[in-house]
mmCIF file of C-alpha atoms and ligand atoms in Angstrom:
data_model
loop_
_atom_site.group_PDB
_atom_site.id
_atom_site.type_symbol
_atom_site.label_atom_id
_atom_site.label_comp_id
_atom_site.label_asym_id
_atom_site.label_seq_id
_atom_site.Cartn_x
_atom_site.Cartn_y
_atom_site.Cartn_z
ATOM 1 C CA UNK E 1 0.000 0.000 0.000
ATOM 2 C CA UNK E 2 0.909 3.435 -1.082
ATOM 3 C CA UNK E 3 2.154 5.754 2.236
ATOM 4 C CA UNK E 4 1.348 9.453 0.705
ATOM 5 C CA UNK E 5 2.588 10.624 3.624
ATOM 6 C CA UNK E 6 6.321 9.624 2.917
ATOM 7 C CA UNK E 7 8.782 12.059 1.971
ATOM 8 C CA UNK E 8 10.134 11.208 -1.769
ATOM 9 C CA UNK E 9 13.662 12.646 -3.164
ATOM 10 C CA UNK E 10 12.656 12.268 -6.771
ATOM 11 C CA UNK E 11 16.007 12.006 -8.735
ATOM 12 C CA UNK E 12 15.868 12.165 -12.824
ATOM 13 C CA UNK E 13 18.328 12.745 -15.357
ATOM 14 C CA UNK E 14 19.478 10.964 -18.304
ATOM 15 C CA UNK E 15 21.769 7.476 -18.325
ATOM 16 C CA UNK E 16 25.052 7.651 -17.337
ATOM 17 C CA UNK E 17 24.005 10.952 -14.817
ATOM 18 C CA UNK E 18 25.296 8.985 -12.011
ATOM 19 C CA UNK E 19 21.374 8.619 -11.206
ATOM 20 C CA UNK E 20 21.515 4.920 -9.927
ATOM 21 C CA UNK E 21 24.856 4.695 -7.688
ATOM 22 C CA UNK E 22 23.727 8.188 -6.028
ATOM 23 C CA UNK E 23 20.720 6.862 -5.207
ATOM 24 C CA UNK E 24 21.680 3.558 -4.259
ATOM 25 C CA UNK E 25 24.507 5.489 -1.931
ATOM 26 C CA UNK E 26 21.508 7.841 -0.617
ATOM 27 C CA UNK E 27 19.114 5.284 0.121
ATOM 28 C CA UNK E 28 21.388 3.254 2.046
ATOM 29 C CA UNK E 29 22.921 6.374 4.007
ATOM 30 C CA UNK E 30 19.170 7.374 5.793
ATOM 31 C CA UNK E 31 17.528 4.287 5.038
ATOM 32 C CA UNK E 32 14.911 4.929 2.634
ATOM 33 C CA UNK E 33 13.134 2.255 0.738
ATOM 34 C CA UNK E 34 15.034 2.785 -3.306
ATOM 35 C CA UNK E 35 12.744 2.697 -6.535
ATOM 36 C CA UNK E 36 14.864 2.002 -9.671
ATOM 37 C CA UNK E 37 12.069 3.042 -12.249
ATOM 38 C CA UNK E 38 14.593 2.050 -14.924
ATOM 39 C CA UNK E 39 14.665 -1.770 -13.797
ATOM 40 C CA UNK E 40 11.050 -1.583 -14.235
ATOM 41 C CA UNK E 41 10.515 -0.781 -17.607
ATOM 42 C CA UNK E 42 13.517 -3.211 -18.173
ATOM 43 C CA UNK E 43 11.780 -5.688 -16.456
ATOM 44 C CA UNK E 44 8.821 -5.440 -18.996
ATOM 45 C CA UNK E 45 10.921 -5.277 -21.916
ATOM 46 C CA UNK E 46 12.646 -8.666 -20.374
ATOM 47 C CA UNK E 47 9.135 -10.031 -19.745
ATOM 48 C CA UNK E 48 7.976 -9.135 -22.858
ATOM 49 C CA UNK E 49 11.124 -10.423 -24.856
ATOM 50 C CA UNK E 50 10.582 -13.861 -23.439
ATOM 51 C CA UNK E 51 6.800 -14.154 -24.770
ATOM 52 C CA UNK E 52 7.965 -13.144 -28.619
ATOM 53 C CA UNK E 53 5.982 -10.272 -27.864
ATOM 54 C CA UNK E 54 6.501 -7.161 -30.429
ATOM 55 C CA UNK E 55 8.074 -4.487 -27.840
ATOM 56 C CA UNK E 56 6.007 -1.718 -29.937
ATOM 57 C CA UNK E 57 3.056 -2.991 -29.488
ATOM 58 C CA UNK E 58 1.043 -0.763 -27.074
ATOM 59 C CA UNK E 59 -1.968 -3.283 -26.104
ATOM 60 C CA UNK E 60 0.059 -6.410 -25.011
ATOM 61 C CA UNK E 61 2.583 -4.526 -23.445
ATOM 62 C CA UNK E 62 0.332 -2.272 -21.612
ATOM 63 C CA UNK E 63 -1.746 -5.909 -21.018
ATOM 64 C CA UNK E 64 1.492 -7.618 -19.981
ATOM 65 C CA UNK E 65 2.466 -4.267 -17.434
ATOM 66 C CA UNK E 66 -0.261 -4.812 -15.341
ATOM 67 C CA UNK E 67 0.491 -8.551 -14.844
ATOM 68 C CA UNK E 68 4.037 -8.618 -15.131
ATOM 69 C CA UNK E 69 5.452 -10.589 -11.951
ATOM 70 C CA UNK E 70 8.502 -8.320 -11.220
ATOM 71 C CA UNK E 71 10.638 -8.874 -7.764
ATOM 72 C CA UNK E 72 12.846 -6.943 -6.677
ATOM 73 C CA UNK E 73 15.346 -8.579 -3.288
ATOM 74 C CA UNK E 74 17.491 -5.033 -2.095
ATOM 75 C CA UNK E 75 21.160 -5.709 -1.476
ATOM 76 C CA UNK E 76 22.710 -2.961 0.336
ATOM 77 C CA UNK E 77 25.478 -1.340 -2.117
ATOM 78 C CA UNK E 78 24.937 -3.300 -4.882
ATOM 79 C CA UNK E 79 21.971 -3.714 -7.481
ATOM 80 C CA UNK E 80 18.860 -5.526 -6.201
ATOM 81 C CA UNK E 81 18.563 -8.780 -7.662
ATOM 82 C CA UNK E 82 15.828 -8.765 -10.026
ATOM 83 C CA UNK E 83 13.475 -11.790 -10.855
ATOM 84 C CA UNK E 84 11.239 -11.630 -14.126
ATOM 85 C CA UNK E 85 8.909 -14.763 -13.904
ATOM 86 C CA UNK E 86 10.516 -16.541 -11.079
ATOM 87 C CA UNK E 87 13.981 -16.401 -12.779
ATOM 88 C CA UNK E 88 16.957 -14.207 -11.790
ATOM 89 C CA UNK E 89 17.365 -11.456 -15.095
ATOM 90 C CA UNK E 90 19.546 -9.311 -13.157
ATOM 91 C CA UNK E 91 23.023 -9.623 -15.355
ATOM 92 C CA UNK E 92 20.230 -9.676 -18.268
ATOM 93 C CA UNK E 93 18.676 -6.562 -17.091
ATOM 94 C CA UNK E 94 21.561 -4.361 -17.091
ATOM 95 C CA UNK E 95 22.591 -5.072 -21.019
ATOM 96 C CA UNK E 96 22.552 -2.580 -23.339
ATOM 97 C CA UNK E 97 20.183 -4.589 -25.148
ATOM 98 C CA UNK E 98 17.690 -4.810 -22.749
ATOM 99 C CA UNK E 99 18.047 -0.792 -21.904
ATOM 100 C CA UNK E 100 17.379 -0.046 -25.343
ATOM 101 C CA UNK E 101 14.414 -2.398 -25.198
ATOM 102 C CA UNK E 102 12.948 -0.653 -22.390
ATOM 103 C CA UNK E 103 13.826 2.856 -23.825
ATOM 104 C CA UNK E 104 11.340 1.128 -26.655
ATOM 105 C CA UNK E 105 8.489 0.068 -24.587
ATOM 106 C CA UNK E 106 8.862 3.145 -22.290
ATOM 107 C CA UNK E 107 7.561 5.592 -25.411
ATOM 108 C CA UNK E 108 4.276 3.603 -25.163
ATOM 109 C CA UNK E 109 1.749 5.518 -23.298
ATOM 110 C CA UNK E 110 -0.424 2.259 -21.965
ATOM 111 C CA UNK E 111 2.491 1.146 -20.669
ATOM 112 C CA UNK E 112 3.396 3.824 -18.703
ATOM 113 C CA UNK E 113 0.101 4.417 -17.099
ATOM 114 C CA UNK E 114 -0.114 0.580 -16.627
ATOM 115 C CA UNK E 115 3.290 0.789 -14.550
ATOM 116 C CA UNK E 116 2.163 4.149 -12.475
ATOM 117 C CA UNK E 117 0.860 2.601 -9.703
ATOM 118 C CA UNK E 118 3.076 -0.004 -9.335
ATOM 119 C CA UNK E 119 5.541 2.468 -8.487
ATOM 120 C CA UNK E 120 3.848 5.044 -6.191
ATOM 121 C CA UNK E 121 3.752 1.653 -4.326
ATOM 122 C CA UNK E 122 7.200 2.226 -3.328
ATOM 123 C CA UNK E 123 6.710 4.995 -1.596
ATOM 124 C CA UNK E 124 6.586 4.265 2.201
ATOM 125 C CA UNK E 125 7.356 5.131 5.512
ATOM 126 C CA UNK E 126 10.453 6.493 6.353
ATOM 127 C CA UNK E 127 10.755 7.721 2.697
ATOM 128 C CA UNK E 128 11.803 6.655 -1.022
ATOM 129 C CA UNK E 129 14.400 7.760 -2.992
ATOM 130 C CA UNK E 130 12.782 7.484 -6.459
ATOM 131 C CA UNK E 131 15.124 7.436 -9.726
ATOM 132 C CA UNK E 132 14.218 7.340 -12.858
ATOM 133 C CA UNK E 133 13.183 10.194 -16.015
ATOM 134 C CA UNK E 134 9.622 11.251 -14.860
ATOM 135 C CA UNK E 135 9.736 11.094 -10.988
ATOM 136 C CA UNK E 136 9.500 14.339 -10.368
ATOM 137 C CA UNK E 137 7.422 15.433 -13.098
ATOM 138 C CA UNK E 138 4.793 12.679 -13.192
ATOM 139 C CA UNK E 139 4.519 9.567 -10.721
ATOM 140 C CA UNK E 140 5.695 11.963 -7.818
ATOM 141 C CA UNK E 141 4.846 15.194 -8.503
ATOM 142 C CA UNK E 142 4.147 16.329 -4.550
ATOM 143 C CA UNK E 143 7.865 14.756 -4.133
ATOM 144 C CA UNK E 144 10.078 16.927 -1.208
ATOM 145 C CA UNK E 145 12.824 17.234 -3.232
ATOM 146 C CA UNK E 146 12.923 16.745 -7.184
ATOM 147 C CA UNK E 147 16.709 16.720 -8.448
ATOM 148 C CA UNK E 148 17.995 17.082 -12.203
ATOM 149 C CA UNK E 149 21.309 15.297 -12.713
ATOM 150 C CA UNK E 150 22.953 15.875 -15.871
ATOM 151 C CA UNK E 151 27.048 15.500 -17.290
ATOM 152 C CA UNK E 152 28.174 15.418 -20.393
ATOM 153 C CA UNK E 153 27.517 12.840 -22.985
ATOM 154 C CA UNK E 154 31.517 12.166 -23.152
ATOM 155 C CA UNK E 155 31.324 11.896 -19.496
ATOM 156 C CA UNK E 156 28.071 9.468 -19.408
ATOM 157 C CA UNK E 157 29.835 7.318 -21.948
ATOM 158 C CA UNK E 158 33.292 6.822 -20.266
ATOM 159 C CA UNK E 159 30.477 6.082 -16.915
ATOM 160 C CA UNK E 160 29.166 3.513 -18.861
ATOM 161 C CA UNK E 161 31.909 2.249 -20.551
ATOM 162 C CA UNK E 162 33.588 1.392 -16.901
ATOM 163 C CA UNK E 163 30.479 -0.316 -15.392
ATOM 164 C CA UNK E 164 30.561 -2.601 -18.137
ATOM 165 C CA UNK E 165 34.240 -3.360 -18.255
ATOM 166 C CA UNK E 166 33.903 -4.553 -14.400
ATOM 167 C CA UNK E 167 31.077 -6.787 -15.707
ATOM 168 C CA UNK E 168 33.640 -7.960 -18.073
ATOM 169 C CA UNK E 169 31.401 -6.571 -21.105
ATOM 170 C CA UNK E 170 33.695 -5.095 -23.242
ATOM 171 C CA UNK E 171 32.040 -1.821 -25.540
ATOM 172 C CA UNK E 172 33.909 0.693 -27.734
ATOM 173 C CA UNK E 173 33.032 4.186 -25.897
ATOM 174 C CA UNK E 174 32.244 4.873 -29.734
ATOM 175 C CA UNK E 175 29.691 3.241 -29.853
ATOM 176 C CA UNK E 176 28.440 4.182 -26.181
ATOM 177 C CA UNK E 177 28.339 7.537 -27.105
ATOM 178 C CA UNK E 178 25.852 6.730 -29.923
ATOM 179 C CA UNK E 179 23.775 4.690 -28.065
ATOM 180 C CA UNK E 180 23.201 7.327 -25.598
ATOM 181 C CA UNK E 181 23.066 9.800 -28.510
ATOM 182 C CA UNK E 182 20.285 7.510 -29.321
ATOM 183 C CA UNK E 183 18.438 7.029 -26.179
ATOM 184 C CA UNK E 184 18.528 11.126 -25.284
ATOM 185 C CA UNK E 185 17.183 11.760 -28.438
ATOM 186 C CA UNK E 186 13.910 8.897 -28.144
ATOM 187 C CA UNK E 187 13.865 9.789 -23.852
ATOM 188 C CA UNK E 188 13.905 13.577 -24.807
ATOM 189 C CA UNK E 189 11.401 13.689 -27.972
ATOM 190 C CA UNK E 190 8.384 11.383 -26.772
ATOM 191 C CA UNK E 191 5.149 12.737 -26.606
ATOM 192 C CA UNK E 192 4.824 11.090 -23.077
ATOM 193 C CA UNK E 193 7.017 11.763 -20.050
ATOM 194 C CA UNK E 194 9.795 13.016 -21.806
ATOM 195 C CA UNK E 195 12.342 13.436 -20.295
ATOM 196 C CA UNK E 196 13.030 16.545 -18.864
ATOM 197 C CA UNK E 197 13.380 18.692 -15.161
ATOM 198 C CA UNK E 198 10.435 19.560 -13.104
ATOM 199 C CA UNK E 199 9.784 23.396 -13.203
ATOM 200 C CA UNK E 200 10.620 22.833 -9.465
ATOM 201 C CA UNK E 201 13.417 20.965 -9.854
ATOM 202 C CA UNK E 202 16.864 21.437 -8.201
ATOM 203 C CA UNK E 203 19.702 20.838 -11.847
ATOM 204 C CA UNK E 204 22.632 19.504 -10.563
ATOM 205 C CA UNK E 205 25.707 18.620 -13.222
ATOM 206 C CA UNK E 206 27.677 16.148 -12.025
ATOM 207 C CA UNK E 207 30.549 16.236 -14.556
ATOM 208 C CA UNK E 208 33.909 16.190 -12.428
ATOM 209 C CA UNK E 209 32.396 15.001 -9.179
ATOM 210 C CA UNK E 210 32.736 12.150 -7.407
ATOM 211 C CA UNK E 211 29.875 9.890 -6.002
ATOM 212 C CA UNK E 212 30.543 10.624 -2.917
ATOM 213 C CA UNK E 213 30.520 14.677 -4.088
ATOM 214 C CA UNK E 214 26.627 14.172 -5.439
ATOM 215 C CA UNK E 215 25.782 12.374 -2.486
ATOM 216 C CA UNK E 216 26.451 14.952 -0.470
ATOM 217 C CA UNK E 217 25.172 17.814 -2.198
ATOM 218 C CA UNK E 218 22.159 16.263 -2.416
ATOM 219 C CA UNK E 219 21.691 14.776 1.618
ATOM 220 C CA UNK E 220 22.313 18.644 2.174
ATOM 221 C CA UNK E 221 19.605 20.270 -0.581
ATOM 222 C CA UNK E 222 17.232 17.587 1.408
ATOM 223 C CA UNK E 223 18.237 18.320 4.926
ATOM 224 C CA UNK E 224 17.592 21.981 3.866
ATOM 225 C CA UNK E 225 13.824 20.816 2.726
ATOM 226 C CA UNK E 226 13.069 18.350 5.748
ATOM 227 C CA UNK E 227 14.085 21.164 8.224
HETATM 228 O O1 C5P F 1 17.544 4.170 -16.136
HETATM 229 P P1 C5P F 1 17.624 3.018 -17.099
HETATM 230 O O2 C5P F 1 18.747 3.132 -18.103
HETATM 231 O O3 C5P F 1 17.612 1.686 -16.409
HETATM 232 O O4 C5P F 1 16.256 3.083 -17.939
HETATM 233 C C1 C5P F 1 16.064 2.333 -19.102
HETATM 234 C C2 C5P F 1 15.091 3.075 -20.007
HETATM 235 O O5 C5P F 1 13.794 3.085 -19.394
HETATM 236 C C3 C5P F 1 15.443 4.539 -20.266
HETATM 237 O O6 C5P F 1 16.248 4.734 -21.393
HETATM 238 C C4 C5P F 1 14.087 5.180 -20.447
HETATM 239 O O7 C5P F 1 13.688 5.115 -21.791
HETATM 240 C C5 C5P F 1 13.139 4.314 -19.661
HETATM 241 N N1 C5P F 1 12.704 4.926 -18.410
HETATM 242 C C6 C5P F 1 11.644 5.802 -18.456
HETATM 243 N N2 C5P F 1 11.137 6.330 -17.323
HETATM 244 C C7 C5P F 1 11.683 6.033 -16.138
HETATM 245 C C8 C5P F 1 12.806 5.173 -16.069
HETATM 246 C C9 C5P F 1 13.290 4.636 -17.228
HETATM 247 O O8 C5P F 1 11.134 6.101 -19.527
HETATM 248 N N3 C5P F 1 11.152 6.564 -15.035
#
């Protein structure tokens, strides 16, 4: 059950912004619950995938978002194991095949709404941090804190480029930089949620800083708000 009475730090931003470790590092450092929006729409692309389902196709995936049997098991510091079906997808989950999938299924509309609820249910006592490219603008917009995180593209690729090299995947930044290129351009230009700041929205460019840097910038922008 939805708590509308817990505070939310809404954090949005394009991939490779840092977004998921920051939040991650938050939620573990005041123990709030941790929404990964992201893994979500991954998780339907994932879902979908294994069903020969066409990713584009707004009626069974919307049909398949309200059913799909998603769990997520929180490990602190780490990504939450993710199971799709009853199996494990997390490795899966985290390819660049199956974000580009989701970047697919997240430009359908039905989809969207049909995930909405599912992730207000995060939102509990003693608060969620909430990441993902509409948080503050759409499934939280009462949220005590929205945050922008941005960097530059070259930035968000070398990001990437080193997550996947200690998964042992091994990507020319070339070709990161147009996937992201790619992604901005489908996040940015879609005529639902697109991805952009809240009006109210705090922009913070992480280019140069260090996790640790964001993490505190951001703990004091919210102690600010709770006080
Ligand atoms: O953040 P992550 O890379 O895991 O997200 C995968 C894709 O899911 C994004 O490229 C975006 O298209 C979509 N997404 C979204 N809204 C969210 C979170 C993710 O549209 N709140």
């Amino acid at each position: 059950m939805t708590d509308w009475a817990a505070p939310v730090l809404a954090v949005d931003g394009p991939g490779g912004s840092g977004k998921g470790t920051v939040c991650r590092a938050l939620a573990d450092a005041i123990g709030w619950h941790l929404l990964d929006s992201g893994a979500i729409y991954r998780a339907l692309a994932v879902a979908a995938e294994n069903r020969g389902l066409d990713v584009d196709d707004p009626c069974a995936l919307a049909d398949l978002a309200y059913r799909l049997d998603v769990v997520f098991e929180p490990a602190p510091n780490r990504h939450s194991r993710v199971f799709v079906d009853g199996a494990d997808v997390s490795m899966r989950l985290r390819s660049e095949t199956a974000g580009d999938l989701a970047s697919r299924v997240a430009a359908l509309p039905e989809a969207r709404e049909a995930l909405l609820e599912r992730q207000r249910a995060f939102r509990k006592a003693p608060g969620l941090v909430a990441d993902g490219r509409d948080m503050g603008t759409v499934v939280f917009p009462d949220a005590t804190l929205k945050v922008f995180l941005t960097a530059t593209p070259a930035e968000r690729a070398q990001r990437r480029h080193n997550q996947l090299k200690e998964q042992g995947v091994d990507v020319s930044l070339a070709h990161l930089l147009d996937e992201i290129a790619v992604r901005d351009e489908r996040d940015r230009n879609r005529a639902i949620a697109p991805l952009k700041p809240a009006t109210d929205a705090e922009l913070v460019d992480t280019t140069g800083l260090s996790v640790d840097e964001v993490v505190e910038r951001l703990l004091n922008l919210l102690q600010k708000r709770l006080s």
